Amino acid sequence: MIVLTIEEILKEVLNEIKPSKEDMEKLQLKANEIIDKIWEIVRENSYPILEVLLVGSSARNTNLKDDYDIDIFVLFDKSVSEDELEEIGLKIGTEAIKRLNGSYNINYASHPYVNGEVDGYEVDIVPCYKIDFGEKIISAVDRTPLHHKFLISRLNERLCDEVRLLKAFLKSLGLYGSDVKTKGFSGYLCELLILHYGSFINLLKEAQNWRIGKKIILKDIFEIYKDVDINKLKKFDEPFIVYDPVDLNRNVASPLSKDNFCRFIFYSRQFLKNPSIEFFKDYAKKLEEILENREHGYRLILKIPRENVVDDIIYPQMEKLQKSINKVIVKNEFVILNSKCFADDNYCYLYWEFLVYELPKIALREGPPVFEKERAERFLKKYGKVFIRDCKLFAYTEREYSHIIDLFKDIVNGNLQNISIPKYVNPRNGKIIELNSHGEHKQFNKECQ
Amino acid sequence: MIVLTIEEILKEVLNEIKPSKEDMEKLQLKANEIIDKIWEIVRENSYPILEVLLVGSSARNTNLKDDYDIDIFVLFDKSVSEDELEEIGLKIGTEAIKRLNGSYNINYASHPYVNGEVDGYEVDIVPCYKIDFGEKIISAVDRTPLHHKFLISRLNERLCDEVRLLKAFLKSLGLYGSDVKTKGFSGYLCELLILHYGSFINLLKEAQNWRIGKKIILKDIFEIYKDVDINKLKKFDEPFIVYDPVDLNRNVASPLSKDNFCRFIFYSRQFLKNPSIEFFKDYAKKLEEILENREHGYRLILKIPRENVVDDIIYPQMEKLQKSINKVIVKNEFVILNSKCFADDNYCYLYWEFLVYELPKIALREGPPVFEKERAERFLKKYGKVFIRDCKLFAYTEREYSHIIDLFKDIVNGNLQNISIPKYVNPRNGKIIELNSHGEHKQFNKECQ
C-alpha cells in the first residue's frame, strides 16, 4: 500500500473535483450569452436596470465538477416599487430564456424568479435591488450581489481550489448544504472560512480545538466598516458564529446544527491524524453502512403520506412531530436507541429503534422524600400503595402501554392528546411498519439520515 | 362504624398488649427465687460478687405481653480477672438453674453466659463488672446494669405504658429490634425516647418533622455529667443519634437503618392523621400483602444453602453479596424493580424483580464530548464504530448478557470476577429459581422482607 502525504492526497482530490478549464470557459461563454440577451431586452424596453451580474460559485470559480449552475442577478434601482421589480424581473427572465430556446419555471424565494434550462445548463434569473455595503437590504436576495462582490475581489486561484477541497470534504461527510434537511455548511460559509484561515488544512487544524459558541470575525470586516466595535456586535446563541461581512446582524453559520458542527470538529481531527482519500469519497455513507451492519433493537417506522410541500417545510415539521412523540415514548419508559426521519416524494418516514418493545404491566413511580410532608401526602393520595426506599416514597402502578406498538396505535388513532401535530405531517394518516432484523426495509436505514 | 379517638385507641391497644398484674407478680416471684438461689451459691463459695440484679424490660415493667424473659446480671468487682469472671459466672449460672430443675445452654455475647429455661421462663444469667456512671466499661455487657439503674429511677407506671405503646407500634410496623435483620429500634431506645418526649403521642408528633441526622440529648445527661459540652460530644454520621446517658460515646440508635428511620417518620404522620387500631396489628405485613398483590416483573431467586452461622453474621453478608451483584446487574443495563434477601434455617434467599429479563444483543455506549480530544480518541480506539449525538461520541457494541439468567448462571459458575464473595454466603453453591407470576414461590415474598 502506498501511503500518500496530505499534499498528495489533496492534489489527487483536486484533480477529481475541479472542473476542467474547457468546461469553465464553455460555461462562461454561455453565461455571457444570457447576460447579453438580458441587456438586449432591457434596452428594448428601457427597463430601470442598473446592473446584470453573474454570481454563485461557478462565477467565482469555486464550484465542484458537477455544479455548473448559472446564477444571474438583475439589479434594480431602489426607487422601483417591489411590484414593478417582480413584474419586470419575470418578464426579463422568461423572455431571455425563450429567446435562447430554453425552458423555464417560476420559483419563489423572497419573491418570484425564473428558473430555467438553456443548452443543458440550469439557469436562475433573479431580480433584486442594488444595495451598497452597510446599506439596509430590501429583500433577502439583495445580499447575494454583495456576497459576490466581497468574495470576487479577495479570492485568488489557490484559495478557490482550497474552497473546493473544503466543499468536497464536507460533501463526503454529509455536511455540505444549508438546507433544513442537511443543516450543514453553505457554499458561502465555505468561502468565508477559507478566506479567514488561508487554506483547507489550516482550517482543519484550527477546527480541532473549536468549542460550542466559536466566533469568527473576518479581518475584512474592520476594513469595510470603519468603526465596528467587537463588543457591540449582535450576540447569537448558536453553536458556530461567522459574521456576514455584508450584514453584521447575520450569522452565516446559522443553519449549521450543533451535531454537524461537532462532526466537523471530530472528522477534522480524524483526517489530520490519519489522512486518507477515503474522507473525500462518500465517507458518511460508508460510516452509516458500518454502523448499521450490526444487531438491531426493535425497529419501527411511521409512514405518513407526504403533502405537496417542499423539504424546507416538511423536514422541520417531521422533526417537531418526532420530538413530540419521543417525549411520550420516554415518559412511558421505553428506551430509544435511535430515531430519525426522512422524506421521499410520496411519504414521510419517522424511524425508531428501541431497546425493548415490551415492558411488564407493573411500573415503579418514584415519589418525594418522606421529609417533604405536603408532596408526600399528595403522592400517597395519588397512588395509595406506597413504600419507602432510599428515604423516598415509591409506588407500584399499572403501566398504560406494555407494548410500544400499542402506544403507536394510539398515536395513529388520535387517542393521544399530548402530541403536537404539525400542519403538514399528521400521524393520523400514518401506517405503522415493524422492521425485522434483516428485513425488507433495510434499505431505508441508509437513506433515512 | 364507630370512630375512636386516639385516647380510646391507645387504651384499647394497651389493654391488649400489657401483661396482667398476676403474670407480672408471678414473674417477679420466679425472678426472686432465682436470685436467692444465686446468692446461696455465691455465699457457699465465697465468690467475689458485689450485686445480683434483675434487668431488662420485664424488670422495668416495660415488657409486652409475650415477653416474660428474666435477665439476671451478676456483678463482679473490677479487681477480678476476666478469666475468673467467665469461669465463676458460668459456674453460678449453671448451678443455679440446675438447683431449680431448669435446662440451659452456654451462649456467647462479649463473653460466655448461661441461657436457660426455668418453669417455662427464659432465663439469662450474665456475669459482668460493676461500673459507675462515667467510668470506662471493661466488657460491652457492663453497660446493661447502668442502663437499668438509669431507667428504673426515672420511669413511672404511666411512662412504662407509653413505652409499651411505642414498642407495639414499632413491632406492628416491623421496626422493633436492633438486630441486623430488623435494623430497627431497641427496647432501650424506646424507653429513652419516651423518657425524652414524655408520651407516645408526643414522640410521634415530634417525629413528623425529623430529618436525617436528628440528634437527641436527654436532659438527664446534664445532671449526670456536670460539665458536658454539647459542641464536644462525639459526632456520628448516622441517620438518628440518641446519646447513651450511660456512655456518651455510644449512639443508642446506631443499628437503625436510614429507611427504617424514614418509615417511622412517615407512619407517625399517617397514624396521627388517620388514627386507627390497625397500625398496631401487623401493619407492615398487611402493607406488604397489599404491595405484593399486583402484576410482577420477571422474578428470580438465588437460593444458597446456609452455613451454620447466626443471623448477625449471615444477614450482613447476604446484603453485601446482593449489593455487589446489583452493581453488575445495573452495569449490564437490566433494571431492578425490587431486590431483597431472607434466610431461614437451611437456606439464604436472594430475591430480585426485574423490569425486563431480555435485552437485544445491541447495546449503546455513551462516550465523552467530541471536544475532549484525548478521551474521544480513547473511546474511538476502544469501540471503533462511533457516531455523534448531542455533541458526544456514542458507539454500538454487543451486549455481554442478553438474558438476565445468563448473567446469574455466570455468577453461580464463578465466571464473574467483579463480585465480592463473602465468607459464609457463596453464590457458587447457589441455585437459580425463576418465579412465575402467581407461582409456587409466592409465599416467599411475604417472608422475604
mmCIF file with all atom_site columns, N, CA, C and O in Angstrom, chain A residues 209 259 262-263 269-270 273 294-295 337-338 355 360 370 373 377 380 385 388-391 396 399, chain B residues 209 259 262-263 269-270 273 294 337-338 355 360 362 370 373 377 380 388-391 396 399:
data_model
loop_
_atom_site.group_PDB
_atom_site.id
_atom_site.type_symbol
_atom_site.label_atom_id
_atom_site.label_alt_id
_atom_site.label_comp_id
_atom_site.label_asym_id
_atom_site.label_entity_id
_atom_site.label_seq_id
_atom_site.pdbx_PDB_ins_code
_atom_site.Cartn_x
_atom_site.Cartn_y
_atom_site.Cartn_z
_atom_site.occupancy
_atom_site.B_iso_or_equiv
_atom_site.pdbx_formal_charge
_atom_site.auth_seq_id
_atom_site.auth_comp_id
_atom_site.auth_asym_id
_atom_site.auth_atom_id
_atom_site.pdbx_PDB_model_num
ATOM 1   N N  . ASN A 1 209 ? -9.822  22.401 17.748 1.00 0.00 ? 209 ASN A N  1
ATOM 2   C CA . ASN A 1 209 ? -9.955  22.931 19.101 1.00 0.00 ? 209 ASN A CA 1
ATOM 3   C C  . ASN A 1 209 ? -11.180 23.824 19.297 1.00 0.00 ? 209 ASN A C  1
ATOM 4   O O  . ASN A 1 209 ? -11.331 24.454 20.331 1.00 0.00 ? 209 ASN A O  1
ATOM 5   N N  . ASP A 1 259 ? -24.815 19.214 16.183 1.00 0.00 ? 259 ASP A N  1
ATOM 6   C CA . ASP A 1 259 ? -24.141 17.939 15.949 1.00 0.00 ? 259 ASP A CA 1
ATOM 7   C C  . ASP A 1 259 ? -23.297 17.970 14.684 1.00 0.00 ? 259 ASP A C  1
ATOM 8   O O  . ASP A 1 259 ? -22.229 17.352 14.631 1.00 0.00 ? 259 ASP A O  1
ATOM 9   N N  . CYS A 1 262 ? -20.166 19.592 15.579 1.00 0.00 ? 262 CYS A N  1
ATOM 10  C CA . CYS A 1 262 ? -19.324 18.632 16.298 1.00 0.00 ? 262 CYS A CA 1
ATOM 11  C C  . CYS A 1 262 ? -18.707 17.617 15.343 1.00 0.00 ? 262 CYS A C  1
ATOM 12  O O  . CYS A 1 262 ? -17.556 17.224 15.500 1.00 0.00 ? 262 CYS A O  1
ATOM 13  N N  . ARG A 1 263 ? -19.493 17.186 14.367 1.00 0.00 ? 263 ARG A N  1
ATOM 14  C CA . ARG A 1 263 ? -18.969 16.209 13.405 1.00 0.00 ? 263 ARG A CA 1
ATOM 15  C C  . ARG A 1 263 ? -17.788 16.809 12.634 1.00 0.00 ? 263 ARG A C  1
ATOM 16  O O  . ARG A 1 263 ? -16.784 16.147 12.407 1.00 0.00 ? 263 ARG A O  1
ATOM 17  N N  . ARG A 1 269 ? -10.190 16.312 12.970 1.00 0.00 ? 269 ARG A N  1
ATOM 18  C CA . ARG A 1 269 ? -9.168  15.654 13.768 1.00 0.00 ? 269 ARG A CA 1
ATOM 19  C C  . ARG A 1 269 ? -8.806  14.296 13.167 1.00 0.00 ? 269 ARG A C  1
ATOM 20  O O  . ARG A 1 269 ? -7.629  13.959 13.037 1.00 0.00 ? 269 ARG A O  1
ATOM 21  N N  . GLN A 1 270 ? -9.826  13.535 12.820 1.00 0.00 ? 270 GLN A N  1
ATOM 22  C CA . GLN A 1 270 ? -9.570  12.190 12.290 1.00 0.00 ? 270 GLN A CA 1
ATOM 23  C C  . GLN A 1 270 ? -8.787  12.251 10.987 1.00 0.00 ? 270 GLN A C  1
ATOM 24  O O  . GLN A 1 270 ? -7.869  11.462 10.767 1.00 0.00 ? 270 GLN A O  1
ATOM 25  N N  . LYS A 1 273 ? -5.195  13.164 11.573 1.00 0.00 ? 273 LYS A N  1
ATOM 26  C CA . LYS A 1 273 ? -4.476  12.078 12.248 1.00 0.00 ? 273 LYS A CA 1
ATOM 27  C C  . LYS A 1 273 ? -4.164  10.934 11.281 1.00 0.00 ? 273 LYS A C  1
ATOM 28  O O  . LYS A 1 273 ? -3.070  10.373 11.302 1.00 0.00 ? 273 LYS A O  1
ATOM 29  N N  . ARG A 1 294 ? -25.015 -4.285 12.089 1.00 0.00 ? 294 ARG A N  1
ATOM 30  C CA . ARG A 1 294 ? -24.934 -4.688 13.494 1.00 0.00 ? 294 ARG A CA 1
ATOM 31  C C  . ARG A 1 294 ? -26.263 -5.303 13.896 1.00 0.00 ? 294 ARG A C  1
ATOM 32  O O  . ARG A 1 294 ? -27.228 -5.253 13.149 1.00 0.00 ? 294 ARG A O  1
ATOM 33  N N  . GLU A 1 295 ? -26.290 -5.898 15.058 1.00 0.00 ? 295 GLU A N  1
ATOM 34  C CA . GLU A 1 295 ? -27.553 -6.354 15.631 1.00 0.00 ? 295 GLU A CA 1
ATOM 35  C C  . GLU A 1 295 ? -28.444 -5.127 15.868 1.00 0.00 ? 295 GLU A C  1
ATOM 36  O O  . GLU A 1 295 ? -27.952 -4.051 16.189 1.00 0.00 ? 295 GLU A O  1
ATOM 37  N N  . LEU A 1 337 ? -33.089 3.732  21.176 1.00 0.00 ? 337 LEU A N  1
ATOM 38  C CA . LEU A 1 337 ? -31.686 3.590  20.786 1.00 0.00 ? 337 LEU A CA 1
ATOM 39  C C  . LEU A 1 337 ? -31.342 4.594  19.697 1.00 0.00 ? 337 LEU A C  1
ATOM 40  O O  . LEU A 1 337 ? -30.235 5.097  19.633 1.00 0.00 ? 337 LEU A O  1
ATOM 41  N N  . ASN A 1 338 ? -32.298 4.874  18.851 1.00 0.00 ? 338 ASN A N  1
ATOM 42  C CA . ASN A 1 338 ? -32.046 5.736  17.705 1.00 0.00 ? 338 ASN A CA 1
ATOM 43  C C  . ASN A 1 338 ? -33.378 6.207  17.140 1.00 0.00 ? 338 ASN A C  1
ATOM 44  O O  . ASN A 1 338 ? -34.347 5.448  17.115 1.00 0.00 ? 338 ASN A O  1
ATOM 45  N N  . LEU A 1 355 ? -34.776 -0.241 22.573 1.00 0.00 ? 355 LEU A N  1
ATOM 46  C CA . LEU A 1 355 ? -34.044 -1.259 23.329 1.00 0.00 ? 355 LEU A CA 1
ATOM 47  C C  . LEU A 1 355 ? -34.951 -2.466 23.552 1.00 0.00 ? 355 LEU A C  1
ATOM 48  O O  . LEU A 1 355 ? -34.564 -3.600 23.307 1.00 0.00 ? 355 LEU A O  1
ATOM 49  N N  . PRO A 1 360 ? -43.289 -5.053 31.424 1.00 0.00 ? 360 PRO A N  1
ATOM 50  C CA . PRO A 1 360 ? -44.349 -5.672 32.221 1.00 0.00 ? 360 PRO A CA 1
ATOM 51  C C  . PRO A 1 360 ? -45.429 -4.651 32.564 1.00 0.00 ? 360 PRO A C  1
ATOM 52  O O  . PRO A 1 360 ? -45.179 -3.446 32.539 1.00 0.00 ? 360 PRO A O  1
ATOM 53  N N  . VAL A 1 370 ? -39.615 11.348 52.143 1.00 0.00 ? 370 VAL A N  1
ATOM 54  C CA . VAL A 1 370 ? -40.644 11.338 53.195 1.00 0.00 ? 370 VAL A CA 1
ATOM 55  C C  . VAL A 1 370 ? -40.669 12.652 53.966 1.00 0.00 ? 370 VAL A C  1
ATOM 56  O O  . VAL A 1 370 ? -41.691 13.012 54.542 1.00 0.00 ? 370 VAL A O  1
ATOM 57  N N  . LYS A 1 373 ? -43.461 16.838 53.645 1.00 0.00 ? 373 LYS A N  1
ATOM 58  C CA . LYS A 1 373 ? -44.802 16.460 54.083 1.00 0.00 ? 373 LYS A CA 1
ATOM 59  C C  . LYS A 1 373 ? -45.869 16.586 53.011 1.00 0.00 ? 373 LYS A C  1
ATOM 60  O O  . LYS A 1 373 ? -46.562 15.627 52.695 1.00 0.00 ? 373 LYS A O  1
ATOM 61  N N  . GLU A 1 377 ? -47.731 13.608 50.989 1.00 0.00 ? 377 GLU A N  1
ATOM 62  C CA . GLU A 1 377 ? -49.164 13.393 51.187 1.00 0.00 ? 377 GLU A CA 1
ATOM 63  C C  . GLU A 1 377 ? -49.881 13.289 49.838 1.00 0.00 ? 377 GLU A C  1
ATOM 64  O O  . GLU A 1 377 ? -50.728 12.416 49.627 1.00 0.00 ? 377 GLU A O  1
ATOM 65  N N  . LEU A 1 380 ? -49.043 9.974  48.142 1.00 0.00 ? 380 LEU A N  1
ATOM 66  C CA . LEU A 1 380 ? -49.778 8.889  48.810 1.00 0.00 ? 380 LEU A CA 1
ATOM 67  C C  . LEU A 1 380 ? -51.228 8.871  48.344 1.00 0.00 ? 380 LEU A C  1
ATOM 68  O O  . LEU A 1 380 ? -51.795 7.828  48.051 1.00 0.00 ? 380 LEU A O  1
ATOM 69  N N  . LYS A 1 385 ? -50.800 2.694  47.195 1.00 0.00 ? 385 LYS A N  1
ATOM 70  C CA . LYS A 1 385 ? -49.858 1.669  47.668 1.00 0.00 ? 385 LYS A CA 1
ATOM 71  C C  . LYS A 1 385 ? -48.426 2.176  47.622 1.00 0.00 ? 385 LYS A C  1
ATOM 72  O O  . LYS A 1 385 ? -47.754 2.001  46.611 1.00 0.00 ? 385 LYS A O  1
ATOM 73  N N  . ILE A 1 388 ? -41.255 2.705  51.106 1.00 0.00 ? 388 ILE A N  1
ATOM 74  C CA . ILE A 1 388 ? -40.141 3.639  51.307 1.00 0.00 ? 388 ILE A CA 1
ATOM 75  C C  . ILE A 1 388 ? -38.830 2.984  50.915 1.00 0.00 ? 388 ILE A C  1
ATOM 76  O O  . ILE A 1 388 ? -38.553 1.845  51.308 1.00 0.00 ? 388 ILE A O  1
ATOM 77  N N  . ARG A 1 389 ? -38.048 3.694  50.096 1.00 0.00 ? 389 ARG A N  1
ATOM 78  C CA . ARG A 1 389 ? -36.722 3.216  49.706 1.00 0.00 ? 389 ARG A CA 1
ATOM 79  C C  . ARG A 1 389 ? -35.831 4.435  49.516 1.00 0.00 ? 389 ARG A C  1
ATOM 80  O O  . ARG A 1 389 ? -36.263 5.413  48.908 1.00 0.00 ? 389 ARG A O  1
ATOM 81  N N  . ASP A 1 390 ? -34.616 4.357  50.049 1.00 0.00 ? 390 ASP A N  1
ATOM 82  C CA . ASP A 1 390 ? -33.687 5.490  49.966 1.00 0.00 ? 390 ASP A CA 1
ATOM 83  C C  . ASP A 1 390 ? -34.340 6.791  50.438 1.00 0.00 ? 390 ASP A C  1
ATOM 84  O O  . ASP A 1 390 ? -34.168 7.844  49.818 1.00 0.00 ? 390 ASP A O  1
ATOM 85  N N  . CYS A 1 391 ? -35.123 6.690  51.500 1.00 0.00 ? 391 CYS A N  1
ATOM 86  C CA . CYS A 1 391 ? -35.784 7.849  52.113 1.00 0.00 ? 391 CYS A CA 1
ATOM 87  C C  . CYS A 1 391 ? -36.853 8.484  51.229 1.00 0.00 ? 391 CYS A C  1
ATOM 88  O O  . CYS A 1 391 ? -37.365 9.554  51.553 1.00 0.00 ? 391 CYS A O  1
ATOM 89  N N  . TYR A 1 396 ? -45.996 1.267  43.224 1.00 0.00 ? 396 TYR A N  1
ATOM 90  C CA . TYR A 1 396 ? -46.204 0.448  42.045 1.00 0.00 ? 396 TYR A CA 1
ATOM 91  C C  . TYR A 1 396 ? -47.494 0.896  41.380 1.00 0.00 ? 396 TYR A C  1
ATOM 92  O O  . TYR A 1 396 ? -48.495 1.138  42.056 1.00 0.00 ? 396 TYR A O  1
ATOM 93  N N  . ARG A 1 399 ? -48.806 0.102  34.198 1.00 0.00 ? 399 ARG A N  1
ATOM 94  C CA . ARG A 1 399 ? -48.313 0.801  33.033 1.00 0.00 ? 399 ARG A CA 1
ATOM 95  C C  . ARG A 1 399 ? -49.435 0.968  32.015 1.00 0.00 ? 399 ARG A C  1
ATOM 96  O O  . ARG A 1 399 ? -50.262 0.082  31.839 1.00 0.00 ? 399 ARG A O  1
ATOM 97  N N  . ASN B 1 209 ? -41.487 15.755 62.020 1.00 0.00 ? 209 ASN B N  1
ATOM 98  C CA . ASN B 1 209 ? -40.617 16.772 61.414 1.00 0.00 ? 209 ASN B CA 1
ATOM 99  C C  . ASN B 1 209 ? -39.137 16.431 61.480 1.00 0.00 ? 209 ASN B C  1
ATOM 100 O O  . ASN B 1 209 ? -38.296 17.276 61.200 1.00 0.00 ? 209 ASN B O  1
ATOM 101 N N  . ASP B 1 259 ? -33.716 3.848  56.091 1.00 0.00 ? 259 ASP B N  1
ATOM 102 C CA . ASP B 1 259 ? -35.088 3.669  55.618 1.00 0.00 ? 259 ASP B CA 1
ATOM 103 C C  . ASP B 1 259 ? -36.048 3.374  56.765 1.00 0.00 ? 259 ASP B C  1
ATOM 104 O O  . ASP B 1 259 ? -37.208 3.799  56.720 1.00 0.00 ? 259 ASP B O  1
ATOM 105 N N  . CYS B 1 262 ? -36.872 6.586  58.261 1.00 0.00 ? 262 CYS B N  1
ATOM 106 C CA . CYS B 1 262 ? -37.850 7.272  57.405 1.00 0.00 ? 262 CYS B CA 1
ATOM 107 C C  . CYS B 1 262 ? -39.238 6.659  57.564 1.00 0.00 ? 262 CYS B C  1
ATOM 108 O O  . CYS B 1 262 ? -40.244 7.376  57.545 1.00 0.00 ? 262 CYS B O  1
ATOM 109 N N  . ARG B 1 263 ? -39.290 5.333  57.679 1.00 0.00 ? 263 ARG B N  1
ATOM 110 C CA . ARG B 1 263 ? -40.590 4.675  57.848 1.00 0.00 ? 263 ARG B CA 1
ATOM 111 C C  . ARG B 1 263 ? -41.257 5.151  59.134 1.00 0.00 ? 263 ARG B C  1
ATOM 112 O O  . ARG B 1 263 ? -42.462 5.412  59.168 1.00 0.00 ? 263 ARG B O  1
ATOM 113 N N  . ARG B 1 269 ? -46.690 10.123 61.022 1.00 0.00 ? 269 ARG B N  1
ATOM 114 C CA . ARG B 1 269 ? -47.570 11.090 60.384 1.00 0.00 ? 269 ARG B CA 1
ATOM 115 C C  . ARG B 1 269 ? -48.897 10.444 59.993 1.00 0.00 ? 269 ARG B C  1
ATOM 116 O O  . ARG B 1 269 ? -49.968 10.995 60.227 1.00 0.00 ? 269 ARG B O  1
ATOM 117 N N  . GLN B 1 270 ? -48.812 9.273  59.381 1.00 0.00 ? 270 GLN B N  1
ATOM 118 C CA . GLN B 1 270 ? -50.021 8.593  58.917 1.00 0.00 ? 270 GLN B CA 1
ATOM 119 C C  . GLN B 1 270 ? -50.940 8.252  60.088 1.00 0.00 ? 270 GLN B C  1
ATOM 120 O O  . GLN B 1 270 ? -52.155 8.425  60.006 1.00 0.00 ? 270 GLN B O  1
ATOM 121 N N  . LYS B 1 273 ? -52.646 11.297 61.471 1.00 0.00 ? 273 LYS B N  1
ATOM 122 C CA . LYS B 1 273 ? -53.632 11.827 60.527 1.00 0.00 ? 273 LYS B CA 1
ATOM 123 C C  . LYS B 1 273 ? -54.891 10.978 60.493 1.00 0.00 ? 273 LYS B C  1
ATOM 124 O O  . LYS B 1 273 ? -56.006 11.499 60.446 1.00 0.00 ? 273 LYS B O  1
ATOM 125 N N  . ARG B 1 294 ? -50.159 -7.501 43.058 1.00 0.00 ? 294 ARG B N  1
ATOM 126 C CA . ARG B 1 294 ? -50.025 -6.660 41.872 1.00 0.00 ? 294 ARG B CA 1
ATOM 127 C C  . ARG B 1 294 ? -49.384 -7.488 40.775 1.00 0.00 ? 294 ARG B C  1
ATOM 128 O O  . ARG B 1 294 ? -48.898 -8.593 41.014 1.00 0.00 ? 294 ARG B O  1
ATOM 129 N N  . LEU B 1 337 ? -36.473 -3.758 39.723 1.00 0.00 ? 337 LEU B N  1
ATOM 130 C CA . LEU B 1 337 ? -37.662 -3.158 40.335 1.00 0.00 ? 337 LEU B CA 1
ATOM 131 C C  . LEU B 1 337 ? -37.585 -3.295 41.853 1.00 0.00 ? 337 LEU B C  1
ATOM 132 O O  . LEU B 1 337 ? -38.044 -2.446 42.594 1.00 0.00 ? 337 LEU B O  1
ATOM 133 N N  . ASN B 1 338 ? -37.019 -4.392 42.314 1.00 0.00 ? 338 ASN B N  1
ATOM 134 C CA . ASN B 1 338 ? -37.003 -4.690 43.733 1.00 0.00 ? 338 ASN B CA 1
ATOM 135 C C  . ASN B 1 338 ? -35.947 -5.762 43.994 1.00 0.00 ? 338 ASN B C  1
ATOM 136 O O  . ASN B 1 338 ? -35.792 -6.673 43.192 1.00 0.00 ? 338 ASN B O  1
ATOM 137 N N  . LEU B 1 355 ? -37.456 -5.356 35.585 1.00 0.00 ? 355 LEU B N  1
ATOM 138 C CA . LEU B 1 355 ? -38.375 -4.747 34.637 1.00 0.00 ? 355 LEU B CA 1
ATOM 139 C C  . LEU B 1 355 ? -38.471 -5.623 33.383 1.00 0.00 ? 355 LEU B C  1
ATOM 140 O O  . LEU B 1 355 ? -39.554 -5.947 32.930 1.00 0.00 ? 355 LEU B O  1
ATOM 141 N N  . PRO B 1 360 ? -31.898 -6.711 23.718 1.00 0.00 ? 360 PRO B N  1
ATOM 142 C CA . PRO B 1 360 ? -31.313 -7.103 22.440 1.00 0.00 ? 360 PRO B CA 1
ATOM 143 C C  . PRO B 1 360 ? -29.796 -7.193 22.548 1.00 0.00 ? 360 PRO B C  1
ATOM 144 O O  . PRO B 1 360 ? -29.206 -6.594 23.444 1.00 0.00 ? 360 PRO B O  1
ATOM 145 N N  . ILE B 1 362 ? -27.683 -5.795 20.889 1.00 0.00 ? 362 ILE B N  1
ATOM 146 C CA . ILE B 1 362 ? -27.063 -4.485 20.677 1.00 0.00 ? 362 ILE B CA 1
ATOM 147 C C  . ILE B 1 362 ? -27.132 -3.630 21.954 1.00 0.00 ? 362 ILE B C  1
ATOM 148 O O  . ILE B 1 362 ? -28.140 -3.617 22.647 1.00 0.00 ? 362 ILE B O  1
ATOM 149 N N  . VAL B 1 370 ? -17.167 15.433 22.007 1.00 0.00 ? 370 VAL B N  1
ATOM 150 C CA . VAL B 1 370 ? -16.127 15.467 20.963 1.00 0.00 ? 370 VAL B CA 1
ATOM 151 C C  . VAL B 1 370 ? -15.009 16.443 21.311 1.00 0.00 ? 370 VAL B C  1
ATOM 152 O O  . VAL B 1 370 ? -13.889 16.291 20.852 1.00 0.00 ? 370 VAL B O  1
ATOM 153 N N  . LYS B 1 373 ? -10.441 15.911 23.446 1.00 0.00 ? 373 LYS B N  1
ATOM 154 C CA . LYS B 1 373 ? -9.628  15.197 22.465 1.00 0.00 ? 373 LYS B CA 1
ATOM 155 C C  . LYS B 1 373 ? -9.148  13.831 22.937 1.00 0.00 ? 373 LYS B C  1
ATOM 156 O O  . LYS B 1 373 ? -9.399  12.826 22.290 1.00 0.00 ? 373 LYS B O  1
ATOM 157 N N  . GLU B 1 377 ? -10.454 10.211 21.726 1.00 0.00 ? 377 GLU B N  1
ATOM 158 C CA . GLU B 1 377 ? -9.536  9.335  20.998 1.00 0.00 ? 377 GLU B CA 1
ATOM 159 C C  . GLU B 1 377 ? -9.537  7.924  21.588 1.00 0.00 ? 377 GLU B C  1
ATOM 160 O O  . GLU B 1 377 ? -9.592  6.923  20.878 1.00 0.00 ? 377 GLU B O  1
ATOM 161 N N  . LEU B 1 380 ? -12.831 6.159  20.769 1.00 0.00 ? 380 LEU B N  1
ATOM 162 C CA . LEU B 1 380 ? -12.807 5.723  19.370 1.00 0.00 ? 380 LEU B CA 1
ATOM 163 C C  . LEU B 1 380 ? -11.966 4.461  19.219 1.00 0.00 ? 380 LEU B C  1
ATOM 164 O O  . LEU B 1 380 ? -12.359 3.512  18.540 1.00 0.00 ? 380 LEU B O  1
ATOM 165 N N  . ILE B 1 388 ? -21.962 10.572 16.395 1.00 0.00 ? 388 ILE B N  1
ATOM 166 C CA . ILE B 1 388 ? -22.063 11.766 17.234 1.00 0.00 ? 388 ILE B CA 1
ATOM 167 C C  . ILE B 1 388 ? -23.521 12.123 17.474 1.00 0.00 ? 388 ILE B C  1
ATOM 168 O O  . ILE B 1 388 ? -24.327 12.157 16.539 1.00 0.00 ? 388 ILE B O  1
ATOM 169 N N  . ARG B 1 389 ? -23.849 12.332 18.746 1.00 0.00 ? 389 ARG B N  1
ATOM 170 C CA . ARG B 1 389 ? -25.208 12.758 19.091 1.00 0.00 ? 389 ARG B CA 1
ATOM 171 C C  . ARG B 1 389 ? -25.087 13.673 20.321 1.00 0.00 ? 389 ARG B C  1
ATOM 172 O O  . ARG B 1 389 ? -24.366 13.338 21.261 1.00 0.00 ? 389 ARG B O  1
ATOM 173 N N  . ASP B 1 390 ? -25.805 14.775 20.306 1.00 0.00 ? 390 ASP B N  1
ATOM 174 C CA . ASP B 1 390 ? -25.740 15.732 21.410 1.00 0.00 ? 390 ASP B CA 1
ATOM 175 C C  . ASP B 1 390 ? -24.299 16.090 21.753 1.00 0.00 ? 390 ASP B C  1
ATOM 176 O O  . ASP B 1 390 ? -23.929 16.185 22.933 1.00 0.00 ? 390 ASP B O  1
ATOM 177 N N  . CYS B 1 391 ? -23.488 16.267 20.727 1.00 0.00 ? 391 CYS B N  1
ATOM 178 C CA . CYS B 1 391 ? -22.079 16.661 20.888 1.00 0.00 ? 391 CYS B CA 1
ATOM 179 C C  . CYS B 1 391 ? -21.211 15.604 21.557 1.00 0.00 ? 391 CYS B C  1
ATOM 180 O O  . CYS B 1 391 ? -20.061 15.873 21.893 1.00 0.00 ? 391 CYS B O  1
ATOM 181 N N  . TYR B 1 396 ? -22.171 1.705  19.193 1.00 0.00 ? 396 TYR B N  1
ATOM 182 C CA . TYR B 1 396 ? -22.937 0.483  19.370 1.00 0.00 ? 396 TYR B CA 1
ATOM 183 C C  . TYR B 1 396 ? -21.958 -0.638 19.707 1.00 0.00 ? 396 TYR B C  1
ATOM 184 O O  . TYR B 1 396 ? -20.899 -0.741 19.087 1.00 0.00 ? 396 TYR B O  1
ATOM 185 N N  . ARG B 1 399 ? -23.855 -6.607 23.533 1.00 0.00 ? 399 ARG B N  1
ATOM 186 C CA . ARG B 1 399 ? -24.109 -6.805 24.954 1.00 0.00 ? 399 ARG B CA 1
ATOM 187 C C  . ARG B 1 399 ? -23.538 -8.153 25.387 1.00 0.00 ? 399 ARG B C  1
ATOM 188 O O  . ARG B 1 399 ? -23.617 -9.135 24.658 1.00 0.00 ? 399 ARG B O  1
#
